[in-house]
């Protein structure tokens, strides 16, 4: 298995532009998580899906952030419009049954200038 | 307010010695704890876990200890190797975490093992 695949690995964009981050979870996993890592706040959960349904989006910072999971093999995290303070590494993770832990992707490093 | 705290942002240890990474939590309803290791430019990888019904779990050079009364867990690495140099995240979850299946992470401790 190729693991959790995230794209792009790096994204540099100008303030005000729309940014879309993509994630392909491990086949057979039924939960998908979006995390954001910053120096100040560490790893924060933004949103998670179970069986493609959003369960908890309380970590989504603002209405500028939205996430979708149209099917079991794909999810997107969109920021519109982007701001410099959104600069961070965004991780996607998936799991099957919670107690086996999560498998993380390699992350997308977003820089908003 | 942070529910999972790793108060040491960094730790430096000599090769061959023991590394002890600490983690405190505030929510007594947490019932499952995990440690993740993260190398630069990679995602965190699962290392070891412990259920609240245990106080110790061992896997090779890695041992996690849980002290429920103190709401404290620690990760011991013996002997430490240069390849262990990474950022270590403590994570916790339980029904009171807000949503079952939601892992709450600490901010991480950067371990440096010097040859």
PDB file of C-alpha atoms in Angstrom:
ATOM      1  CA  UNK A   1       0.000   0.000   0.000  1.00  0.00           C
ATOM      2  CA  UNK A   2       1.307   3.461  -0.890  1.00  0.00           C
ATOM      3  CA  UNK A   3       0.073   4.919   2.367  1.00  0.00           C
ATOM      4  CA  UNK A   4      -1.826   8.176   2.709  1.00  0.00           C
ATOM      5  CA  UNK A   5      -1.070  10.353  -0.300  1.00  0.00           C
ATOM      6  CA  UNK A   6      -1.229  14.113  -0.104  1.00  0.00           C
ATOM      7  CA  UNK A   7      -0.801  16.649  -2.861  1.00  0.00           C
ATOM      8  CA  UNK A   8       0.791  19.004  -3.453  1.00  0.00           C
ATOM      9  CA  UNK A   9       3.821  18.607  -1.169  1.00  0.00           C
ATOM     10  CA  UNK A  10       4.470  22.329  -1.273  1.00  0.00           C
ATOM     11  CA  UNK A  11       2.194  25.214  -2.162  1.00  0.00           C
ATOM     12  CA  UNK A  12       3.105  28.874  -2.335  1.00  0.00           C
ATOM     13  CA  UNK A  13       0.272  31.249  -3.043  1.00  0.00           C
ATOM     14  CA  UNK A  14      -0.586  34.890  -2.739  1.00  0.00           C
ATOM     15  CA  UNK A  15      -2.921  36.211  -0.131  1.00  0.00           C
ATOM     16  CA  UNK A  16      -6.508  36.152  -1.303  1.00  0.00           C
ATOM     17  CA  UNK A  17      -6.085  33.189  -3.597  1.00  0.00           C
ATOM     18  CA  UNK A  18      -7.966  29.917  -3.246  1.00  0.00           C
ATOM     19  CA  UNK A  19      -5.952  26.911  -2.121  1.00  0.00           C
ATOM     20  CA  UNK A  20      -7.025  23.280  -2.415  1.00  0.00           C
ATOM     21  CA  UNK A  21      -5.200  20.491  -0.634  1.00  0.00           C
ATOM     22  CA  UNK A  22      -5.861  16.899  -1.599  1.00  0.00           C
ATOM     23  CA  UNK A  23      -5.723  13.587   0.210  1.00  0.00           C
ATOM     24  CA  UNK A  24      -6.092   9.951  -0.764  1.00  0.00           C
ATOM     25  CA  UNK A  25      -6.502   7.755   2.316  1.00  0.00           C
ATOM     26  CA  UNK A  26      -5.414   4.157   2.645  1.00  0.00           C
ATOM     27  CA  UNK A  27      -7.845   1.824   0.935  1.00  0.00           C
ATOM     28  CA  UNK A  28     -10.190   0.257   3.456  1.00  0.00           C
ATOM     29  CA  UNK A  29      -9.735   2.924   6.109  1.00  0.00           C
ATOM     30  CA  UNK A  30     -13.053   4.399   7.198  1.00  0.00           C
ATOM     31  CA  UNK A  31     -11.914   7.524   9.024  1.00  0.00           C
ATOM     32  CA  UNK A  32     -10.056  10.511   7.627  1.00  0.00           C
ATOM     33  CA  UNK A  33      -8.567  13.421   9.543  1.00  0.00           C
ATOM     34  CA  UNK A  34      -7.169  16.810   8.568  1.00  0.00           C
ATOM     35  CA  UNK A  35      -4.571  18.287  10.941  1.00  0.00           C
ATOM     36  CA  UNK A  36      -2.601  21.517  10.838  1.00  0.00           C
ATOM     37  CA  UNK A  37       0.841  21.856  12.386  1.00  0.00           C
ATOM     38  CA  UNK A  38       2.276  25.175  13.511  1.00  0.00           C
ATOM     39  CA  UNK A  39       5.067  26.051  15.908  1.00  0.00           C
ATOM     40  CA  UNK A  40       2.695  27.841  18.238  1.00  0.00           C
ATOM     41  CA  UNK A  41      -0.144  25.343  18.395  1.00  0.00           C
ATOM     42  CA  UNK A  42       1.442  22.038  17.444  1.00  0.00           C
ATOM     43  CA  UNK A  43      -0.829  19.494  15.737  1.00  0.00           C
ATOM     44  CA  UNK A  44      -4.421  20.699  15.672  1.00  0.00           C
ATOM     45  CA  UNK A  45      -7.339  18.655  14.410  1.00  0.00           C
ATOM     46  CA  UNK A  46      -9.327  20.633  11.866  1.00  0.00           C
ATOM     47  CA  UNK A  47     -11.991  18.140  10.848  1.00  0.00           C
ATOM     48  CA  UNK A  48     -12.583  14.436  10.652  1.00  0.00           C
ATOM     49  CA  UNK A  49     -14.790  12.174   8.596  1.00  0.00           C
ATOM     50  CA  UNK A  50     -16.157   8.737   9.346  1.00  0.00           C
ATOM     51  CA  UNK A  51     -17.489   6.756   6.402  1.00  0.00           C
ATOM     52  CA  UNK A  52     -17.253   9.937   4.291  1.00  0.00           C
ATOM     53  CA  UNK A  53     -19.477  11.899   6.682  1.00  0.00           C
ATOM     54  CA  UNK A  54     -18.057  14.905   8.556  1.00  0.00           C
ATOM     55  CA  UNK A  55     -18.241  14.112  12.260  1.00  0.00           C
ATOM     56  CA  UNK A  56     -16.479  16.989  13.937  1.00  0.00           C
ATOM     57  CA  UNK A  57     -15.455  20.233  12.248  1.00  0.00           C
ATOM     58  CA  UNK A  58     -15.113  22.273  15.414  1.00  0.00           C
ATOM     59  CA  UNK A  59     -11.419  22.724  14.723  1.00  0.00           C
ATOM     60  CA  UNK A  60     -11.944  24.486  11.415  1.00  0.00           C
ATOM     61  CA  UNK A  61     -10.687  27.981  12.200  1.00  0.00           C
ATOM     62  CA  UNK A  62     -13.015  30.055  10.059  1.00  0.00           C
ATOM     63  CA  UNK A  63     -15.587  29.943   7.337  1.00  0.00           C
ATOM     64  CA  UNK A  64     -12.744  30.394   4.895  1.00  0.00           C
ATOM     65  CA  UNK A  65     -11.915  26.745   5.502  1.00  0.00           C
ATOM     66  CA  UNK A  66     -14.009  23.933   4.053  1.00  0.00           C
ATOM     67  CA  UNK A  67     -13.481  20.207   3.618  1.00  0.00           C
ATOM     68  CA  UNK A  68     -15.200  17.561   1.562  1.00  0.00           C
ATOM     69  CA  UNK A  69     -15.024  13.825   1.184  1.00  0.00           C
ATOM     70  CA  UNK A  70     -17.050  12.922  -1.890  1.00  0.00           C
ATOM     71  CA  UNK A  71     -16.037   9.266  -1.716  1.00  0.00           C
ATOM     72  CA  UNK A  72     -13.986   6.853   0.359  1.00  0.00           C
ATOM     73  CA  UNK A  73     -10.808   7.444  -1.603  1.00  0.00           C
ATOM     74  CA  UNK A  74     -10.578  11.231  -1.792  1.00  0.00           C
ATOM     75  CA  UNK A  75     -10.825  14.312   0.357  1.00  0.00           C
ATOM     76  CA  UNK A  76     -10.082  17.995  -0.123  1.00  0.00           C
ATOM     77  CA  UNK A  77      -9.375  20.873   2.226  1.00  0.00           C
ATOM     78  CA  UNK A  78     -10.043  24.262   0.682  1.00  0.00           C
ATOM     79  CA  UNK A  79      -9.057  27.704   1.945  1.00  0.00           C
ATOM     80  CA  UNK A  80     -10.745  30.643   0.266  1.00  0.00           C
ATOM     81  CA  UNK A  81      -9.493  33.326   0.503  1.00  0.00           C
ATOM     82  CA  UNK A  82      -6.092  32.380   1.897  1.00  0.00           C
ATOM     83  CA  UNK A  83      -4.238  34.590   4.380  1.00  0.00           C
ATOM     84  CA  UNK A  84      -0.584  34.646   5.532  1.00  0.00           C
ATOM     85  CA  UNK A  85      -1.575  33.248   8.945  1.00  0.00           C
ATOM     86  CA  UNK A  86      -2.782  30.090   7.197  1.00  0.00           C
ATOM     87  CA  UNK A  87       0.841  29.225   6.456  1.00  0.00           C
ATOM     88  CA  UNK A  88       1.488  25.848   8.071  1.00  0.00           C
ATOM     89  CA  UNK A  89       1.963  22.178   7.303  1.00  0.00           C
ATOM     90  CA  UNK A  90      -1.341  20.434   6.708  1.00  0.00           C
ATOM     91  CA  UNK A  91      -1.523  16.709   7.351  1.00  0.00           C
ATOM     92  CA  UNK A  92      -4.118  14.207   6.306  1.00  0.00           C
ATOM     93  CA  UNK A  93      -4.419  10.938   8.209  1.00  0.00           C
ATOM     94  CA  UNK A  94      -6.620   7.886   7.916  1.00  0.00           C
ATOM     95  CA  UNK A  95      -7.494   4.944  10.125  1.00  0.00           C
ATOM     96  CA  UNK A  96      -9.642   1.841  10.358  1.00  0.00           C
ATOM     97  CA  UNK A  97     -11.096   1.612  13.796  1.00  0.00           C
ATOM     98  CA  UNK A  98      -9.715   4.161  16.083  1.00  0.00           C
ATOM     99  CA  UNK A  99      -7.498   2.083  18.345  1.00  0.00           C
ATOM    100  CA  UNK A 100      -5.057   1.078  15.649  1.00  0.00           C
ATOM    101  CA  UNK A 101      -3.789   4.623  15.469  1.00  0.00           C
ATOM    102  CA  UNK A 102      -3.686   6.896  12.496  1.00  0.00           C
ATOM    103  CA  UNK A 103      -1.504   6.721   9.411  1.00  0.00           C
ATOM    104  CA  UNK A 104      -0.382  10.154   8.352  1.00  0.00           C
ATOM    105  CA  UNK A 105       0.498  11.460   4.938  1.00  0.00           C
ATOM    106  CA  UNK A 106       3.704  13.390   4.338  1.00  0.00           C
ATOM    107  CA  UNK A 107       1.907  16.706   4.586  1.00  0.00           C
ATOM    108  CA  UNK A 108       1.469  19.796   2.438  1.00  0.00           C
ATOM    109  CA  UNK A 109       3.576  22.790   3.362  1.00  0.00           C
ATOM    110  CA  UNK A 110       1.501  25.865   2.596  1.00  0.00           C
ATOM    111  CA  UNK A 111       3.038  29.304   2.374  1.00  0.00           C
ATOM    112  CA  UNK A 112       0.760  32.290   1.826  1.00  0.00           C
ATOM    113  CA  UNK A 113       2.628  35.473   0.927  1.00  0.00           C
TER     114      UNK A 113
ATOM    115  CA  UNK B   1      -6.585  25.202  26.997  1.00  0.00           C
ATOM    116  CA  UNK B   2      -4.261  22.342  26.140  1.00  0.00           C
ATOM    117  CA  UNK B   3      -5.496  18.945  27.272  1.00  0.00           C
ATOM    118  CA  UNK B   4      -2.231  17.204  26.399  1.00  0.00           C
ATOM    119  CA  UNK B   5       0.985  18.902  27.428  1.00  0.00           C
ATOM    120  CA  UNK B   6       4.579  18.181  26.598  1.00  0.00           C
ATOM    121  CA  UNK B   7       6.425  20.713  28.668  1.00  0.00           C
ATOM    122  CA  UNK B   8       9.891  20.050  27.301  1.00  0.00           C
ATOM    123  CA  UNK B   9      10.229  21.366  23.748  1.00  0.00           C
ATOM    124  CA  UNK B  10      13.604  19.686  23.372  1.00  0.00           C
ATOM    125  CA  UNK B  11      15.820  17.010  24.896  1.00  0.00           C
ATOM    126  CA  UNK B  12      19.432  16.095  24.192  1.00  0.00           C
ATOM    127  CA  UNK B  13      20.824  12.677  25.113  1.00  0.00           C
ATOM    128  CA  UNK B  14      24.073  10.833  24.542  1.00  0.00           C
ATOM    129  CA  UNK B  15      23.990   7.729  22.377  1.00  0.00           C
ATOM    130  CA  UNK B  16      23.523   4.578  24.441  1.00  0.00           C
ATOM    131  CA  UNK B  17      21.866   6.395  27.338  1.00  0.00           C
ATOM    132  CA  UNK B  18      18.203   6.441  28.239  1.00  0.00           C
ATOM    133  CA  UNK B  19      15.839   9.038  26.756  1.00  0.00           C
ATOM    134  CA  UNK B  20      12.778   9.905  28.808  1.00  0.00           C
ATOM    135  CA  UNK B  21      10.039  11.953  27.209  1.00  0.00           C
ATOM    136  CA  UNK B  22       7.201  13.168  29.375  1.00  0.00           C
ATOM    137  CA  UNK B  23       3.571  13.990  28.763  1.00  0.00           C
ATOM    138  CA  UNK B  24       0.808  15.257  31.045  1.00  0.00           C
ATOM    139  CA  UNK B  25      -2.907  15.348  30.401  1.00  0.00           C
ATOM    140  CA  UNK B  26      -5.760  17.092  32.098  1.00  0.00           C
ATOM    141  CA  UNK B  27      -8.817  15.088  31.080  1.00  0.00           C
ATOM    142  CA  UNK B  28      -9.365  12.102  33.362  1.00  0.00           C
ATOM    143  CA  UNK B  29     -11.693  10.545  30.785  1.00  0.00           C
ATOM    144  CA  UNK B  30      -8.881   9.911  28.342  1.00  0.00           C
ATOM    145  CA  UNK B  31      -8.474   6.151  28.076  1.00  0.00           C
ATOM    146  CA  UNK B  32      -6.001   5.584  25.280  1.00  0.00           C
ATOM    147  CA  UNK B  33      -2.595   7.117  24.733  1.00  0.00           C
ATOM    148  CA  UNK B  34      -0.187   6.996  21.832  1.00  0.00           C
ATOM    149  CA  UNK B  35       3.281   8.193  20.941  1.00  0.00           C
ATOM    150  CA  UNK B  36       4.176   9.286  17.436  1.00  0.00           C
ATOM    151  CA  UNK B  37       7.587  10.015  15.975  1.00  0.00           C
ATOM    152  CA  UNK B  38       8.137  12.611  13.276  1.00  0.00           C
ATOM    153  CA  UNK B  39      11.147  13.162  11.054  1.00  0.00           C
ATOM    154  CA  UNK B  40      11.552  16.423   9.113  1.00  0.00           C
ATOM    155  CA  UNK B  41       9.496  16.626   5.916  1.00  0.00           C
ATOM    156  CA  UNK B  42       7.560  13.477   6.850  1.00  0.00           C
ATOM    157  CA  UNK B  43       4.258  12.817   8.542  1.00  0.00           C
ATOM    158  CA  UNK B  44       4.120  11.511  12.116  1.00  0.00           C
ATOM    159  CA  UNK B  45       4.409   7.736  12.399  1.00  0.00           C
ATOM    160  CA  UNK B  46       2.829   5.621  15.102  1.00  0.00           C
ATOM    161  CA  UNK B  47       5.343   4.342  17.637  1.00  0.00           C
ATOM    162  CA  UNK B  48       3.649   2.768  20.639  1.00  0.00           C
ATOM    163  CA  UNK B  49       0.375   2.982  22.537  1.00  0.00           C
ATOM    164  CA  UNK B  50      -1.098   2.136  25.911  1.00  0.00           C
ATOM    165  CA  UNK B  51      -4.608   1.615  27.178  1.00  0.00           C
ATOM    166  CA  UNK B  52      -5.678   3.062  30.516  1.00  0.00           C
ATOM    167  CA  UNK B  53      -6.175  -0.448  31.897  1.00  0.00           C
ATOM    168  CA  UNK B  54      -2.402  -0.916  31.790  1.00  0.00           C
ATOM    169  CA  UNK B  55       0.462   0.953  33.384  1.00  0.00           C
ATOM    170  CA  UNK B  56       3.236  -0.234  31.096  1.00  0.00           C
ATOM    171  CA  UNK B  57       3.685  -1.322  27.504  1.00  0.00           C
ATOM    172  CA  UNK B  58       6.962  -2.380  25.989  1.00  0.00           C
ATOM    173  CA  UNK B  59       8.087  -2.780  22.390  1.00  0.00           C
ATOM    174  CA  UNK B  60      11.766  -3.412  21.900  1.00  0.00           C
ATOM    175  CA  UNK B  61      13.746  -0.379  23.003  1.00  0.00           C
ATOM    176  CA  UNK B  62      10.569   1.622  23.610  1.00  0.00           C
ATOM    177  CA  UNK B  63       8.514   1.492  26.787  1.00  0.00           C
ATOM    178  CA  UNK B  64       5.553   3.668  27.692  1.00  0.00           C
ATOM    179  CA  UNK B  65       4.557   4.119  31.324  1.00  0.00           C
ATOM    180  CA  UNK B  66       1.173   5.436  32.425  1.00  0.00           C
ATOM    181  CA  UNK B  67       0.438   6.916  35.834  1.00  0.00           C
ATOM    182  CA  UNK B  68      -3.305   7.552  35.844  1.00  0.00           C
ATOM    183  CA  UNK B  69      -3.429   9.130  39.275  1.00  0.00           C
ATOM    184  CA  UNK B  70      -0.873  11.705  38.218  1.00  0.00           C
ATOM    185  CA  UNK B  71      -2.300  11.989  34.686  1.00  0.00           C
ATOM    186  CA  UNK B  72       1.183  11.459  33.394  1.00  0.00           C
ATOM    187  CA  UNK B  73       2.805   9.221  30.841  1.00  0.00           C
ATOM    188  CA  UNK B  74       6.357   8.833  29.720  1.00  0.00           C
ATOM    189  CA  UNK B  75       8.217   7.236  26.850  1.00  0.00           C
ATOM    190  CA  UNK B  76      11.539   5.561  27.613  1.00  0.00           C
ATOM    191  CA  UNK B  77      14.008   4.758  24.871  1.00  0.00           C
ATOM    192  CA  UNK B  78      16.837   2.455  25.911  1.00  0.00           C
ATOM    193  CA  UNK B  79      19.458   2.529  24.540  1.00  0.00           C
ATOM    194  CA  UNK B  80      19.083   5.728  22.557  1.00  0.00           C
ATOM    195  CA  UNK B  81      20.449   5.761  19.036  1.00  0.00           C
ATOM    196  CA  UNK B  82      21.219   8.676  16.683  1.00  0.00           C
ATOM    197  CA  UNK B  83      18.404   7.455  14.411  1.00  0.00           C
ATOM    198  CA  UNK B  84      15.964   8.159  17.229  1.00  0.00           C
ATOM    199  CA  UNK B  85      16.534  11.881  16.747  1.00  0.00           C
ATOM    200  CA  UNK B  86      13.106  13.215  15.816  1.00  0.00           C
ATOM    201  CA  UNK B  87      10.127  15.068  17.227  1.00  0.00           C
ATOM    202  CA  UNK B  88       7.988  12.905  19.496  1.00  0.00           C
ATOM    203  CA  UNK B  89       4.297  13.647  19.924  1.00  0.00           C
ATOM    204  CA  UNK B  90       2.141  12.377  22.734  1.00  0.00           C
ATOM    205  CA  UNK B  91      -1.556  11.883  21.901  1.00  0.00           C
ATOM    206  CA  UNK B  92      -4.632  10.958  23.905  1.00  0.00           C
ATOM    207  CA  UNK B  93      -8.253  10.142  23.335  1.00  0.00           C
ATOM    208  CA  UNK B  94     -11.420   8.999  24.984  1.00  0.00           C
ATOM    209  CA  UNK B  95     -15.093   9.634  24.931  1.00  0.00           C
ATOM    210  CA  UNK B  96     -14.607  12.905  26.771  1.00  0.00           C
ATOM    211  CA  UNK B  97     -12.240  14.136  24.097  1.00  0.00           C
ATOM    212  CA  UNK B  98     -15.289  15.558  22.438  1.00  0.00           C
ATOM    213  CA  UNK B  99     -15.689  13.068  19.680  1.00  0.00           C
ATOM    214  CA  UNK B 100     -14.764   9.424  19.897  1.00  0.00           C
ATOM    215  CA  UNK B 101     -11.885   8.790  17.587  1.00  0.00           C
ATOM    216  CA  UNK B 102     -10.442  12.232  17.998  1.00  0.00           C
ATOM    217  CA  UNK B 103      -6.764  12.219  18.966  1.00  0.00           C
ATOM    218  CA  UNK B 104      -5.549  15.223  20.926  1.00  0.00           C
ATOM    219  CA  UNK B 105      -1.852  15.854  20.387  1.00  0.00           C
ATOM    220  CA  UNK B 106       0.750  17.590  22.494  1.00  0.00           C
ATOM    221  CA  UNK B 107       3.082  20.122  20.906  1.00  0.00           C
ATOM    222  CA  UNK B 108       5.926  17.655  20.669  1.00  0.00           C
ATOM    223  CA  UNK B 109       9.429  17.216  22.089  1.00  0.00           C
ATOM    224  CA  UNK B 110      12.437  17.344  19.808  1.00  0.00           C
ATOM    225  CA  UNK B 111      14.884  14.611  20.783  1.00  0.00           C
ATOM    226  CA  UNK B 112      18.503  14.846  19.725  1.00  0.00           C
ATOM    227  CA  UNK B 113      20.705  11.801  20.290  1.00  0.00           C
ATOM    228  CA  UNK B 114      24.371  12.662  20.004  1.00  0.00           C
ATOM    229  CA  UNK B 115      26.967  10.076  18.935  1.00  0.00           C
TER     230      UNK B 115
END
